[in-house]
Amino acid sequence: YLAALGKGLQPNTLISDEPITLPPIGARRGRQRDYWTPKNYDGGSRGTLTLRSALENSRNLATVHLLDGGIESKPEASLNRLCDLAVEAQIYRECLRVYPFVLGAQPVRPVDLAAFYASIANEGLRPAPHVVESIERNGVVVYRYDPKSSVTIKSVDRAAFYQLKTMLQG
């Protein structure tokens, strides 16, 4: 959703929640079993929804439709953009470029996910996760966490982070 908002979509942009099938990655023609046809948890679809409603209601089909024109013009290019953003945001050290990634089908360390959620709350400023704020010995500070170690996620503007933050609050 952050990548789509960064490309100019708005929380009130309409998106399809209808069935979709994506072709195999990197292949011109694949076997039928190589195509990916995701489903919503309830097995149904709701026609057309706003981006906000799709996120608030965890609509898988709407999320997958963002790959086909919502982020980049082609699904594989959208997936590449998502992986680049996920690596920049330090959610993953490397990203497996497979379609189910868009629905969260890739392992993530809780500390990295928490740092990413913090960057959403901070509108693009990603704090470095830390456990110890400071250490004192005999009343003298011998270590203090340096908040300057935060980094800005630059490939998406603050407005997109703000919009995502309000959508997640919904």
XYZ file of C-alpha atoms in Angstrom:
170
model
C 0.000 0.000 0.000
C 2.880 2.366 0.747
C 4.303 1.810 -2.731
C 0.898 2.509 -4.323
C 0.439 5.681 -2.270
C 3.961 6.714 -3.239
C 2.976 6.343 -6.906
C 0.100 8.776 -6.448
C -2.859 6.591 -5.554
C -5.006 8.028 -2.769
C -6.883 6.343 0.112
C -10.122 6.976 -1.814
C -8.785 5.517 -5.105
C -11.062 2.730 -6.318
C -9.535 -0.721 -6.724
C -10.978 -4.010 -7.920
C -11.628 -6.816 -5.442
C -12.470 -9.261 -8.224
C -10.617 -12.524 -8.993
C -7.222 -12.123 -10.672
C -4.645 -14.525 -12.109
C -1.039 -13.486 -12.602
C 1.328 -15.117 -15.115
C 4.500 -16.927 -14.059
C 7.387 -14.614 -13.226
C 10.018 -14.405 -15.945
C 8.201 -16.703 -18.346
C 6.291 -15.861 -21.478
C 4.069 -18.889 -21.293
C 3.905 -21.228 -18.405
C 1.961 -24.273 -17.465
C -1.451 -23.581 -15.995
C -0.244 -24.626 -12.538
C 2.479 -21.934 -12.703
C -0.082 -19.120 -12.771
C -1.041 -17.575 -9.431
C -4.693 -17.117 -8.504
C -5.029 -15.757 -4.954
C -8.262 -15.710 -2.988
C -9.779 -13.645 -0.200
C -10.067 -15.349 3.173
C -13.864 -15.537 2.842
C -13.573 -16.911 -0.708
C -15.667 -14.089 -2.164
C -15.143 -10.700 -3.708
C -16.728 -7.299 -3.148
C -16.490 -5.668 -6.564
C -14.835 -2.272 -6.282
C -13.473 -0.830 -3.035
C -11.466 2.170 -1.973
C -7.823 1.573 -1.158
C -8.614 2.435 2.476
C -11.454 -0.077 2.687
C -9.335 -2.791 1.052
C -6.598 -2.359 3.665
C -8.996 -1.991 6.596
C -10.758 -5.212 5.602
C -7.645 -7.174 4.554
C -8.899 -7.834 1.032
C -6.261 -10.000 -0.648
C -7.637 -9.648 -4.167
C -7.612 -5.851 -4.002
C -4.043 -5.931 -2.687
C -2.949 -8.195 -5.547
C -4.676 -5.911 -8.077
C -2.203 -3.203 -6.989
C 0.517 -5.289 -8.652
C -1.248 -4.966 -12.003
C -1.113 -1.226 -12.666
C -1.413 0.256 -9.187
C 2.314 0.411 -8.520
C 3.924 -0.219 -11.917
C 2.304 -1.106 -15.240
C 3.243 -4.806 -15.093
C 2.962 -7.193 -12.104
C 6.612 -8.260 -12.244
C 7.803 -4.619 -12.271
C 5.512 -3.867 -9.309
C 6.959 -6.805 -7.421
C 10.473 -5.511 -8.128
C 9.477 -2.067 -6.787
C 8.004 -3.639 -3.638
C 11.143 -5.664 -3.011
C 13.349 -2.604 -3.507
C 11.207 -0.652 -1.019
C 11.213 -3.516 1.509
C 15.008 -3.745 1.381
C 15.397 0.044 1.633
C 13.045 0.079 4.645
C 15.162 -2.733 6.126
C 12.188 -5.057 6.557
C 14.232 -7.743 4.789
C 17.923 -8.068 4.048
C 16.947 -9.651 0.738
C 13.568 -10.133 -0.865
C 12.225 -13.219 -2.616
C 10.535 -12.008 -5.782
C 7.410 -14.154 -5.737
C 3.854 -12.863 -6.002
C 2.618 -14.132 -2.601
C 5.147 -11.726 -1.051
C 2.569 -8.957 -1.536
C 0.300 -10.776 0.950
C 3.038 -11.224 3.532
C 4.274 -14.692 2.536
C 7.893 -14.110 3.487
C 9.431 -14.500 6.938
C 10.258 -11.295 8.787
C 11.970 -10.702 12.101
C 9.588 -9.047 14.601
C 12.162 -6.353 15.409
C 12.412 -5.385 11.712
C 8.632 -5.274 11.346
C 8.337 -3.156 14.504
C 10.958 -0.743 13.167
C 9.018 -0.448 9.910
C 5.772 0.283 11.762
C 7.704 2.928 13.718
C 8.831 4.451 10.422
C 5.187 4.675 9.345
C 4.335 6.450 12.611
C 7.364 8.730 12.087
C 6.344 9.437 8.465
C 9.408 7.856 6.876
C 12.028 8.192 9.602
C 13.106 4.675 10.560
C 14.590 4.418 14.026
C 17.349 1.912 14.665
C 15.926 -0.718 17.012
C 17.723 -0.784 20.319
C 17.314 -2.446 23.679
C 19.364 -0.285 26.006
C 18.718 3.456 26.267
C 21.668 4.209 28.556
C 24.111 2.641 31.024
C 25.423 4.402 34.086
C 28.249 3.462 36.417
C 28.546 5.315 39.718
C 26.244 8.048 38.411
C 28.294 8.561 35.226
C 26.786 7.742 31.851
C 29.097 5.296 30.075
C 26.718 4.581 27.173
C 23.743 6.409 25.706
C 21.807 5.354 22.627
C 22.343 7.802 19.771
C 18.986 8.676 18.159
C 20.881 10.087 15.157
C 21.200 6.502 13.942
C 17.708 6.793 12.469
C 17.491 6.782 8.664
C 14.954 8.273 6.283
C 13.212 6.045 3.744
C 13.685 8.306 0.740
C 11.978 6.530 -2.136
C 8.510 7.395 -0.785
C 7.472 10.863 0.371
C 6.194 11.793 3.846
C 2.663 12.330 2.525
C 2.415 8.659 1.508
C 3.603 7.591 4.963
C 1.022 9.891 6.572
C -1.744 8.488 4.388
C -0.731 4.913 5.238
C -0.650 5.797 8.936
C -4.240 7.096 8.826
C -5.355 4.075 6.788
C -3.824 1.696 9.341
C -5.596 3.557 12.133
C -8.845 2.657 10.377
